[in-house]
């Protein structure tokens, strides 16, 4: 499903380099609107999120609800002025196999660098024309595959405090939101990845980004995974927040290939102690 050239590009850029890829999933029957509406109606409530899409790049908290059900939102996406995400689609065996098959094609490029594929998940995004997914970051290794319509993902470097302050990382990894504070001056420093059906983009762990949908309804599939390296970076961030509680000003964790073992171990011990974790 990933052509040989894309697998080569991915191997050369993983894990820290964003890169444009291609795929052969356009018009897959599991990824058409009616199938996705049925999937959304079958998933548990915690696996479904949908909001208004006519928002700005910078949003403090979640956008407002749209007044529709998830099935209505997806079936009426052309006019709903909304975006919807179906999380953990691997709850369905058919979708679990699709995610597993995609990641199996990349396993030989992933595991020598960041270790075993852990926590493999799939997310489907269905967006109205011109919808905006606000500025945020995600803790997973991620490849976003465009299936229908077009969008532009604007990516910023991971691990740069100006785009995502250390305190924001630390709050997220101890239960906070993933939305980030947008500054208009950032816009000239992002890298735009235009995506049409058949395109994909690799997004490094915690790389800040926002997404602007094109003039038609959009469907995208995100395949994600975790690694021991990504978990250690997350735990080191959480440990740094604990250090701040005791008046320290800790150094941020190192990005790959730094392993952050000591701070990660510190957090894994601390969270077992009442009042600390």
PDB file of C-alpha atoms in Angstrom:
ATOM      1  CA  UNK A   1       0.000   0.000   0.000  1.00  0.00           C
ATOM      2  CA  UNK A   2       3.086   2.237   0.268  1.00  0.00           C
ATOM      3  CA  UNK A   3       5.044   2.215  -3.021  1.00  0.00           C
ATOM      4  CA  UNK A   4       8.734   1.306  -2.850  1.00  0.00           C
ATOM      5  CA  UNK A   5       9.847   4.908  -3.380  1.00  0.00           C
ATOM      6  CA  UNK A   6       7.785   6.104  -0.419  1.00  0.00           C
ATOM      7  CA  UNK A   7       9.165   3.364   1.804  1.00  0.00           C
ATOM      8  CA  UNK A   8      12.660   4.529   0.851  1.00  0.00           C
ATOM      9  CA  UNK A   9      11.841   8.174   1.643  1.00  0.00           C
ATOM     10  CA  UNK A  10      10.334   7.178   4.966  1.00  0.00           C
ATOM     11  CA  UNK A  11      13.367   5.075   5.938  1.00  0.00           C
ATOM     12  CA  UNK A  12      15.656   8.027   5.194  1.00  0.00           C
ATOM     13  CA  UNK A  13      13.667  10.522   7.295  1.00  0.00           C
ATOM     14  CA  UNK A  14      12.379   8.514  10.254  1.00  0.00           C
ATOM     15  CA  UNK A  15      11.998   9.347  13.108  1.00  0.00           C
ATOM     16  CA  UNK A  16      12.707  13.101  13.198  1.00  0.00           C
ATOM     17  CA  UNK A  17      12.220  14.239   9.615  1.00  0.00           C
ATOM     18  CA  UNK A  18       8.805  15.063   8.173  1.00  0.00           C
ATOM     19  CA  UNK A  19       8.453  13.883   4.590  1.00  0.00           C
ATOM     20  CA  UNK A  20       5.880  13.601   1.829  1.00  0.00           C
ATOM     21  CA  UNK A  21       4.880  10.045   0.844  1.00  0.00           C
ATOM     22  CA  UNK A  22       2.298   8.356  -1.364  1.00  0.00           C
ATOM     23  CA  UNK A  23      -0.094   5.434  -0.886  1.00  0.00           C
ATOM     24  CA  UNK A  24      -2.556   3.215  -2.753  1.00  0.00           C
ATOM     25  CA  UNK A  25      -5.608   3.407  -0.474  1.00  0.00           C
ATOM     26  CA  UNK A  26      -7.760   5.867  -2.439  1.00  0.00           C
ATOM     27  CA  UNK A  27     -11.342   4.536  -2.789  1.00  0.00           C
ATOM     28  CA  UNK A  28     -10.784   1.742  -0.289  1.00  0.00           C
ATOM     29  CA  UNK A  29     -14.315   0.519   0.623  1.00  0.00           C
ATOM     30  CA  UNK A  30     -13.670   0.776   4.374  1.00  0.00           C
ATOM     31  CA  UNK A  31     -12.769   4.436   3.983  1.00  0.00           C
ATOM     32  CA  UNK A  32     -15.795   5.775   2.101  1.00  0.00           C
ATOM     33  CA  UNK A  33     -18.277   8.099   3.840  1.00  0.00           C
ATOM     34  CA  UNK A  34     -21.101   5.599   4.408  1.00  0.00           C
ATOM     35  CA  UNK A  35     -18.726   2.982   5.850  1.00  0.00           C
ATOM     36  CA  UNK A  36     -17.151   5.601   8.109  1.00  0.00           C
ATOM     37  CA  UNK A  37     -20.547   6.855   9.312  1.00  0.00           C
ATOM     38  CA  UNK A  38     -21.439   3.289  10.283  1.00  0.00           C
ATOM     39  CA  UNK A  39     -18.081   2.888  11.998  1.00  0.00           C
ATOM     40  CA  UNK A  40     -18.600   6.108  13.951  1.00  0.00           C
ATOM     41  CA  UNK A  41     -22.025   4.950  15.104  1.00  0.00           C
ATOM     42  CA  UNK A  42     -20.548   1.633  16.295  1.00  0.00           C
ATOM     43  CA  UNK A  43     -17.568   3.003  18.227  1.00  0.00           C
ATOM     44  CA  UNK A  44     -17.748   3.760  21.965  1.00  0.00           C
ATOM     45  CA  UNK A  45     -18.443   7.404  22.830  1.00  0.00           C
ATOM     46  CA  UNK A  46     -14.876   8.020  23.988  1.00  0.00           C
ATOM     47  CA  UNK A  47     -13.610   7.063  20.514  1.00  0.00           C
ATOM     48  CA  UNK A  48     -15.622   9.735  18.704  1.00  0.00           C
ATOM     49  CA  UNK A  49     -15.039  13.475  18.609  1.00  0.00           C
ATOM     50  CA  UNK A  50     -16.633  16.028  16.329  1.00  0.00           C
ATOM     51  CA  UNK A  51     -16.760  19.807  16.464  1.00  0.00           C
ATOM     52  CA  UNK A  52     -17.373  22.871  14.391  1.00  0.00           C
ATOM     53  CA  UNK A  53     -14.680  23.401  11.780  1.00  0.00           C
ATOM     54  CA  UNK A  54     -15.138  27.108  11.070  1.00  0.00           C
ATOM     55  CA  UNK A  55     -12.597  28.148  13.695  1.00  0.00           C
ATOM     56  CA  UNK A  56      -9.245  29.921  13.779  1.00  0.00           C
ATOM     57  CA  UNK A  57      -5.795  28.312  13.837  1.00  0.00           C
ATOM     58  CA  UNK A  58      -5.380  29.166  17.517  1.00  0.00           C
ATOM     59  CA  UNK A  59      -8.187  27.897  19.761  1.00  0.00           C
ATOM     60  CA  UNK A  60      -8.095  27.864  23.565  1.00  0.00           C
ATOM     61  CA  UNK A  61      -9.777  24.548  24.379  1.00  0.00           C
ATOM     62  CA  UNK A  62     -12.131  22.517  22.207  1.00  0.00           C
ATOM     63  CA  UNK A  63     -14.282  24.161  19.511  1.00  0.00           C
ATOM     64  CA  UNK A  64     -18.048  24.248  19.983  1.00  0.00           C
ATOM     65  CA  UNK A  65     -20.265  21.253  19.225  1.00  0.00           C
ATOM     66  CA  UNK A  66     -22.165  21.251  15.937  1.00  0.00           C
ATOM     67  CA  UNK A  67     -25.573  19.967  17.116  1.00  0.00           C
ATOM     68  CA  UNK A  68     -25.479  16.793  14.987  1.00  0.00           C
ATOM     69  CA  UNK A  69     -24.801  13.126  15.715  1.00  0.00           C
ATOM     70  CA  UNK A  70     -21.554  11.567  14.508  1.00  0.00           C
ATOM     71  CA  UNK A  71     -23.378   9.702  11.735  1.00  0.00           C
ATOM     72  CA  UNK A  72     -25.114  12.885  10.586  1.00  0.00           C
ATOM     73  CA  UNK A  73     -21.867  14.834  10.724  1.00  0.00           C
ATOM     74  CA  UNK A  74     -20.060  12.365   8.455  1.00  0.00           C
ATOM     75  CA  UNK A  75     -22.906  11.822   5.984  1.00  0.00           C
ATOM     76  CA  UNK A  76     -23.540  15.591   5.747  1.00  0.00           C
ATOM     77  CA  UNK A  77     -19.883  16.622   5.877  1.00  0.00           C
ATOM     78  CA  UNK A  78     -20.125  18.640   2.649  1.00  0.00           C
ATOM     79  CA  UNK A  79     -22.408  21.154   4.408  1.00  0.00           C
ATOM     80  CA  UNK A  80     -21.865  20.540   8.156  1.00  0.00           C
ATOM     81  CA  UNK A  81     -19.012  23.063   8.623  1.00  0.00           C
ATOM     82  CA  UNK A  82     -17.416  20.540  10.975  1.00  0.00           C
ATOM     83  CA  UNK A  83     -14.576  18.115  11.477  1.00  0.00           C
ATOM     84  CA  UNK A  84     -14.892  14.659  12.973  1.00  0.00           C
ATOM     85  CA  UNK A  85     -12.320  12.176  14.198  1.00  0.00           C
ATOM     86  CA  UNK A  86     -12.899   8.463  14.771  1.00  0.00           C
ATOM     87  CA  UNK A  87     -10.307   7.321  17.290  1.00  0.00           C
ATOM     88  CA  UNK A  88      -8.885   3.859  17.800  1.00  0.00           C
ATOM     89  CA  UNK A  89     -10.624   2.439  14.758  1.00  0.00           C
ATOM     90  CA  UNK A  90      -8.865  -0.843  15.524  1.00  0.00           C
ATOM     91  CA  UNK A  91     -11.835  -1.594  17.819  1.00  0.00           C
ATOM     92  CA  UNK A  92     -13.259  -2.981  14.567  1.00  0.00           C
ATOM     93  CA  UNK A  93     -11.398  -6.114  13.396  1.00  0.00           C
ATOM     94  CA  UNK A  94     -11.519  -5.033   9.745  1.00  0.00           C
ATOM     95  CA  UNK A  95      -9.944  -1.667  10.504  1.00  0.00           C
ATOM     96  CA  UNK A  96      -7.463  -3.258  12.921  1.00  0.00           C
ATOM     97  CA  UNK A  97      -6.205  -5.441  10.072  1.00  0.00           C
ATOM     98  CA  UNK A  98      -5.891  -2.423   7.776  1.00  0.00           C
ATOM     99  CA  UNK A  99      -3.772  -0.512  10.316  1.00  0.00           C
ATOM    100  CA  UNK A 100      -1.629  -3.588  10.999  1.00  0.00           C
ATOM    101  CA  UNK A 101      -1.038  -4.216   7.290  1.00  0.00           C
ATOM    102  CA  UNK A 102       0.071  -0.623   6.701  1.00  0.00           C
ATOM    103  CA  UNK A 103       2.504  -0.595   9.605  1.00  0.00           C
ATOM    104  CA  UNK A 104       3.885  -4.007   8.713  1.00  0.00           C
ATOM    105  CA  UNK A 105       5.169  -2.498   5.463  1.00  0.00           C
ATOM    106  CA  UNK A 106       7.246  -0.003   7.499  1.00  0.00           C
ATOM    107  CA  UNK A 107       8.351  -2.215  10.384  1.00  0.00           C
ATOM    108  CA  UNK A 108      11.852  -2.796   8.991  1.00  0.00           C
ATOM    109  CA  UNK A 109      12.456   0.968   8.848  1.00  0.00           C
ATOM    110  CA  UNK A 110      11.002   1.692  12.295  1.00  0.00           C
ATOM    111  CA  UNK A 111      12.267  -0.938  14.698  1.00  0.00           C
ATOM    112  CA  UNK A 112      16.049  -0.616  14.090  1.00  0.00           C
ATOM    113  CA  UNK A 113      15.825   3.053  15.135  1.00  0.00           C
ATOM    114  CA  UNK A 114      13.157   3.471  17.800  1.00  0.00           C
ATOM    115  CA  UNK A 115      12.557  -0.136  18.855  1.00  0.00           C
ATOM    116  CA  UNK A 116       9.458  -2.289  18.823  1.00  0.00           C
ATOM    117  CA  UNK A 117       6.207  -0.985  17.382  1.00  0.00           C
ATOM    118  CA  UNK A 118       4.018  -0.278  20.420  1.00  0.00           C
ATOM    119  CA  UNK A 119       0.473   1.025  20.813  1.00  0.00           C
ATOM    120  CA  UNK A 120      -0.543   0.880  17.156  1.00  0.00           C
ATOM    121  CA  UNK A 121      -3.729   2.860  16.465  1.00  0.00           C
ATOM    122  CA  UNK A 122      -5.741   4.288  13.596  1.00  0.00           C
ATOM    123  CA  UNK A 123      -7.678   7.562  13.426  1.00  0.00           C
ATOM    124  CA  UNK A 124      -9.947   8.772  10.643  1.00  0.00           C
ATOM    125  CA  UNK A 125     -10.541  12.488  10.072  1.00  0.00           C
ATOM    126  CA  UNK A 126     -13.570  13.677   8.107  1.00  0.00           C
ATOM    127  CA  UNK A 127     -13.646  17.419   7.455  1.00  0.00           C
ATOM    128  CA  UNK A 128     -15.928  19.930   5.766  1.00  0.00           C
ATOM    129  CA  UNK A 129     -14.639  22.274   3.061  1.00  0.00           C
ATOM    130  CA  UNK A 130     -12.254  24.893   4.478  1.00  0.00           C
ATOM    131  CA  UNK A 131     -12.380  23.402   7.993  1.00  0.00           C
ATOM    132  CA  UNK A 132      -9.409  24.110  10.261  1.00  0.00           C
ATOM    133  CA  UNK A 133      -7.847  21.712  12.748  1.00  0.00           C
ATOM    134  CA  UNK A 134      -6.239  24.116  15.242  1.00  0.00           C
ATOM    135  CA  UNK A 135      -2.574  24.291  16.253  1.00  0.00           C
ATOM    136  CA  UNK A 136      -1.610  21.328  18.451  1.00  0.00           C
ATOM    137  CA  UNK A 137       0.813  18.439  18.922  1.00  0.00           C
ATOM    138  CA  UNK A 138       0.464  14.662  19.321  1.00  0.00           C
ATOM    139  CA  UNK A 139       2.523  12.133  21.327  1.00  0.00           C
ATOM    140  CA  UNK A 140       2.620   9.425  18.663  1.00  0.00           C
ATOM    141  CA  UNK A 141       4.716   8.686  15.617  1.00  0.00           C
ATOM    142  CA  UNK A 142       2.234   9.449  12.863  1.00  0.00           C
ATOM    143  CA  UNK A 143       1.631   9.116   9.129  1.00  0.00           C
ATOM    144  CA  UNK A 144      -1.396  10.969   7.755  1.00  0.00           C
ATOM    145  CA  UNK A 145      -2.799   9.513   4.511  1.00  0.00           C
ATOM    146  CA  UNK A 146      -5.086  11.701   2.407  1.00  0.00           C
ATOM    147  CA  UNK A 147      -7.963   9.717   0.868  1.00  0.00           C
ATOM    148  CA  UNK A 148     -10.405  12.276  -0.490  1.00  0.00           C
ATOM    149  CA  UNK A 149     -10.271  16.027  -1.069  1.00  0.00           C
ATOM    150  CA  UNK A 150      -7.245  18.100  -0.214  1.00  0.00           C
ATOM    151  CA  UNK A 151      -5.672  19.852   2.750  1.00  0.00           C
ATOM    152  CA  UNK A 152      -2.492  21.585   3.775  1.00  0.00           C
ATOM    153  CA  UNK A 153      -0.682  20.467   6.917  1.00  0.00           C
ATOM    154  CA  UNK A 154       1.630  23.148   8.282  1.00  0.00           C
ATOM    155  CA  UNK A 155       4.381  21.613  10.409  1.00  0.00           C
ATOM    156  CA  UNK A 156       6.811  23.169  12.867  1.00  0.00           C
ATOM    157  CA  UNK A 157       9.995  21.634  14.321  1.00  0.00           C
ATOM    158  CA  UNK A 158       9.556  19.248  17.234  1.00  0.00           C
ATOM    159  CA  UNK A 159      11.332  20.055  20.485  1.00  0.00           C
ATOM    160  CA  UNK A 160      11.684  23.810  19.853  1.00  0.00           C
ATOM    161  CA  UNK A 161      10.441  25.708  22.895  1.00  0.00           C
ATOM    162  CA  UNK A 162       9.324  28.779  20.972  1.00  0.00           C
ATOM    163  CA  UNK A 163       6.664  26.773  19.122  1.00  0.00           C
ATOM    164  CA  UNK A 164       5.685  24.559  22.076  1.00  0.00           C
ATOM    165  CA  UNK A 165       7.049  25.713  25.478  1.00  0.00           C
ATOM    166  CA  UNK A 166       8.448  23.087  27.823  1.00  0.00           C
ATOM    167  CA  UNK A 167       5.739  23.842  30.377  1.00  0.00           C
ATOM    168  CA  UNK A 168       3.061  23.084  27.762  1.00  0.00           C
ATOM    169  CA  UNK A 169       4.684  19.713  27.045  1.00  0.00           C
ATOM    170  CA  UNK A 170       4.850  18.953  30.752  1.00  0.00           C
ATOM    171  CA  UNK A 171       1.216  19.882  31.331  1.00  0.00           C
ATOM    172  CA  UNK A 172       0.089  17.700  28.422  1.00  0.00           C
ATOM    173  CA  UNK A 173       1.988  14.657  29.679  1.00  0.00           C
ATOM    174  CA  UNK A 174       0.375  15.023  33.101  1.00  0.00           C
ATOM    175  CA  UNK A 175      -3.210  15.230  31.867  1.00  0.00           C
ATOM    176  CA  UNK A 176      -3.511  18.568  30.061  1.00  0.00           C
ATOM    177  CA  UNK A 177      -4.800  19.417  26.596  1.00  0.00           C
ATOM    178  CA  UNK A 178      -2.814  19.084  23.374  1.00  0.00           C
ATOM    179  CA  UNK A 179      -3.843  22.458  21.937  1.00  0.00           C
ATOM    180  CA  UNK A 180      -0.987  24.994  21.787  1.00  0.00           C
ATOM    181  CA  UNK A 181      -0.860  28.765  21.967  1.00  0.00           C
ATOM    182  CA  UNK A 182      -0.688  30.200  18.464  1.00  0.00           C
ATOM    183  CA  UNK A 183       1.359  33.283  17.652  1.00  0.00           C
ATOM    184  CA  UNK A 184       0.751  34.920  14.250  1.00  0.00           C
ATOM    185  CA  UNK A 185       4.512  35.320  13.791  1.00  0.00           C
ATOM    186  CA  UNK A 186       4.882  31.553  13.571  1.00  0.00           C
ATOM    187  CA  UNK A 187       3.225  31.352  10.176  1.00  0.00           C
ATOM    188  CA  UNK A 188       6.329  32.214   8.146  1.00  0.00           C
ATOM    189  CA  UNK A 189       8.382  29.506   9.907  1.00  0.00           C
ATOM    190  CA  UNK A 190       6.136  26.510   9.265  1.00  0.00           C
ATOM    191  CA  UNK A 191       6.608  24.077   6.390  1.00  0.00           C
ATOM    192  CA  UNK A 192       3.506  23.473   4.275  1.00  0.00           C
ATOM    193  CA  UNK A 193       2.729  19.963   3.074  1.00  0.00           C
ATOM    194  CA  UNK A 194      -0.094  20.134   0.480  1.00  0.00           C
ATOM    195  CA  UNK A 195      -1.945  16.808   0.393  1.00  0.00           C
ATOM    196  CA  UNK A 196      -4.243  15.476  -2.309  1.00  0.00           C
ATOM    197  CA  UNK A 197      -5.843  12.039  -2.505  1.00  0.00           C
ATOM    198  CA  UNK A 198      -3.019   9.505  -2.643  1.00  0.00           C
ATOM    199  CA  UNK A 199      -0.539  11.672  -0.716  1.00  0.00           C
ATOM    200  CA  UNK A 200       0.685  11.123   2.838  1.00  0.00           C
ATOM    201  CA  UNK A 201       2.966  12.916   5.295  1.00  0.00           C
ATOM    202  CA  UNK A 202       5.110  11.604   8.141  1.00  0.00           C
ATOM    203  CA  UNK A 203       4.703  13.747  11.286  1.00  0.00           C
ATOM    204  CA  UNK A 204       7.390  13.364  13.982  1.00  0.00           C
ATOM    205  CA  UNK A 205       6.399  12.892  17.623  1.00  0.00           C
ATOM    206  CA  UNK A 206       5.196  16.155  19.233  1.00  0.00           C
ATOM    207  CA  UNK A 207       5.825  18.245  16.096  1.00  0.00           C
ATOM    208  CA  UNK A 208       3.409  21.210  16.350  1.00  0.00           C
ATOM    209  CA  UNK A 209       1.053  21.537  13.411  1.00  0.00           C
ATOM    210  CA  UNK A 210      -2.281  22.770  12.147  1.00  0.00           C
ATOM    211  CA  UNK A 211      -4.364  21.646   9.173  1.00  0.00           C
ATOM    212  CA  UNK A 212      -6.402  23.692   6.712  1.00  0.00           C
ATOM    213  CA  UNK A 213      -8.878  21.779   4.571  1.00  0.00           C
ATOM    214  CA  UNK A 214      -9.353  22.496   0.882  1.00  0.00           C
ATOM    215  CA  UNK A 215     -12.581  23.472  -0.936  1.00  0.00           C
ATOM    216  CA  UNK A 216     -14.031  19.932  -0.926  1.00  0.00           C
ATOM    217  CA  UNK A 217     -14.921  17.465   1.851  1.00  0.00           C
ATOM    218  CA  UNK A 218     -11.854  15.621   3.097  1.00  0.00           C
ATOM    219  CA  UNK A 219     -11.180  12.131   4.423  1.00  0.00           C
ATOM    220  CA  UNK A 220      -7.811  11.259   5.968  1.00  0.00           C
ATOM    221  CA  UNK A 221      -6.458   8.223   7.781  1.00  0.00           C
ATOM    222  CA  UNK A 222      -3.807   8.604  10.455  1.00  0.00           C
ATOM    223  CA  UNK A 223      -1.788   5.533  11.429  1.00  0.00           C
ATOM    224  CA  UNK A 224       0.104   5.992  14.687  1.00  0.00           C
ATOM    225  CA  UNK A 225       2.404   4.058  16.920  1.00  0.00           C
ATOM    226  CA  UNK A 226       4.475   4.560  20.041  1.00  0.00           C
ATOM    227  CA  UNK A 227       7.997   3.458  20.854  1.00  0.00           C
ATOM    228  CA  UNK A 228       9.941   3.081  24.068  1.00  0.00           C
ATOM    229  CA  UNK A 229      11.807   6.205  22.966  1.00  0.00           C
ATOM    230  CA  UNK A 230       8.572   8.219  22.686  1.00  0.00           C
ATOM    231  CA  UNK A 231       7.315   6.922  26.035  1.00  0.00           C
ATOM    232  CA  UNK A 232      10.625   7.850  27.683  1.00  0.00           C
ATOM    233  CA  UNK A 233      10.459  11.377  26.253  1.00  0.00           C
ATOM    234  CA  UNK A 234       6.904  11.738  27.569  1.00  0.00           C
ATOM    235  CA  UNK A 235       7.821  10.428  31.022  1.00  0.00           C
ATOM    236  CA  UNK A 236      10.858  12.709  31.189  1.00  0.00           C
ATOM    237  CA  UNK A 237       8.559  15.667  30.462  1.00  0.00           C
ATOM    238  CA  UNK A 238       6.257  14.579  33.276  1.00  0.00           C
ATOM    239  CA  UNK A 239       9.236  14.223  35.637  1.00  0.00           C
ATOM    240  CA  UNK A 240      10.327  17.757  34.746  1.00  0.00           C
ATOM    241  CA  UNK A 241       6.948  19.070  35.856  1.00  0.00           C
ATOM    242  CA  UNK A 242       7.470  17.322  39.177  1.00  0.00           C
ATOM    243  CA  UNK A 243      10.882  18.970  39.490  1.00  0.00           C
ATOM    244  CA  UNK A 244       9.288  22.392  38.910  1.00  0.00           C
ATOM    245  CA  UNK A 245       6.980  21.746  41.864  1.00  0.00           C
ATOM    246  CA  UNK A 246      10.129  21.608  43.982  1.00  0.00           C
ATOM    247  CA  UNK A 247      11.512  24.862  42.606  1.00  0.00           C
ATOM    248  CA  UNK A 248      13.839  23.436  39.984  1.00  0.00           C
ATOM    249  CA  UNK A 249      14.265  24.695  36.394  1.00  0.00           C
ATOM    250  CA  UNK A 250      15.011  21.432  34.563  1.00  0.00           C
ATOM    251  CA  UNK A 251      16.594  20.974  31.163  1.00  0.00           C
ATOM    252  CA  UNK A 252      14.162  19.646  28.525  1.00  0.00           C
ATOM    253  CA  UNK A 253      14.525  16.020  27.441  1.00  0.00           C
ATOM    254  CA  UNK A 254      16.740  15.296  24.472  1.00  0.00           C
ATOM    255  CA  UNK A 255      15.196  14.455  21.139  1.00  0.00           C
ATOM    256  CA  UNK A 256      16.081  11.245  19.298  1.00  0.00           C
ATOM    257  CA  UNK A 257      18.565   9.549  19.573  1.00  0.00           C
ATOM    258  CA  UNK A 258      18.713  10.700  23.224  1.00  0.00           C
ATOM    259  CA  UNK A 259      17.031   8.055  25.387  1.00  0.00           C
ATOM    260  CA  UNK A 260      16.039  10.074  28.506  1.00  0.00           C
ATOM    261  CA  UNK A 261      16.226   6.908  30.603  1.00  0.00           C
ATOM    262  CA  UNK A 262      17.008   8.440  34.007  1.00  0.00           C
ATOM    263  CA  UNK A 263      14.235  11.015  34.054  1.00  0.00           C
ATOM    264  CA  UNK A 264      11.788   8.509  32.608  1.00  0.00           C
ATOM    265  CA  UNK A 265      12.691   6.061  35.362  1.00  0.00           C
ATOM    266  CA  UNK A 266      12.319   8.837  37.920  1.00  0.00           C
ATOM    267  CA  UNK A 267       8.761   9.530  36.788  1.00  0.00           C
ATOM    268  CA  UNK A 268       7.847   5.851  36.655  1.00  0.00           C
ATOM    269  CA  UNK A 269       8.905   5.546  40.284  1.00  0.00           C
ATOM    270  CA  UNK A 270       7.358   8.856  41.390  1.00  0.00           C
ATOM    271  CA  UNK A 271       3.909   8.091  40.005  1.00  0.00           C
ATOM    272  CA  UNK A 272       3.720   5.070  42.292  1.00  0.00           C
ATOM    273  CA  UNK A 273       4.180   7.305  45.341  1.00  0.00           C
ATOM    274  CA  UNK A 274       0.965   8.888  46.690  1.00  0.00           C
ATOM    275  CA  UNK A 275       1.001  12.648  46.306  1.00  0.00           C
ATOM    276  CA  UNK A 276       3.757  12.719  43.686  1.00  0.00           C
ATOM    277  CA  UNK A 277       2.477  11.005  40.553  1.00  0.00           C
TER     278      UNK A 277
END
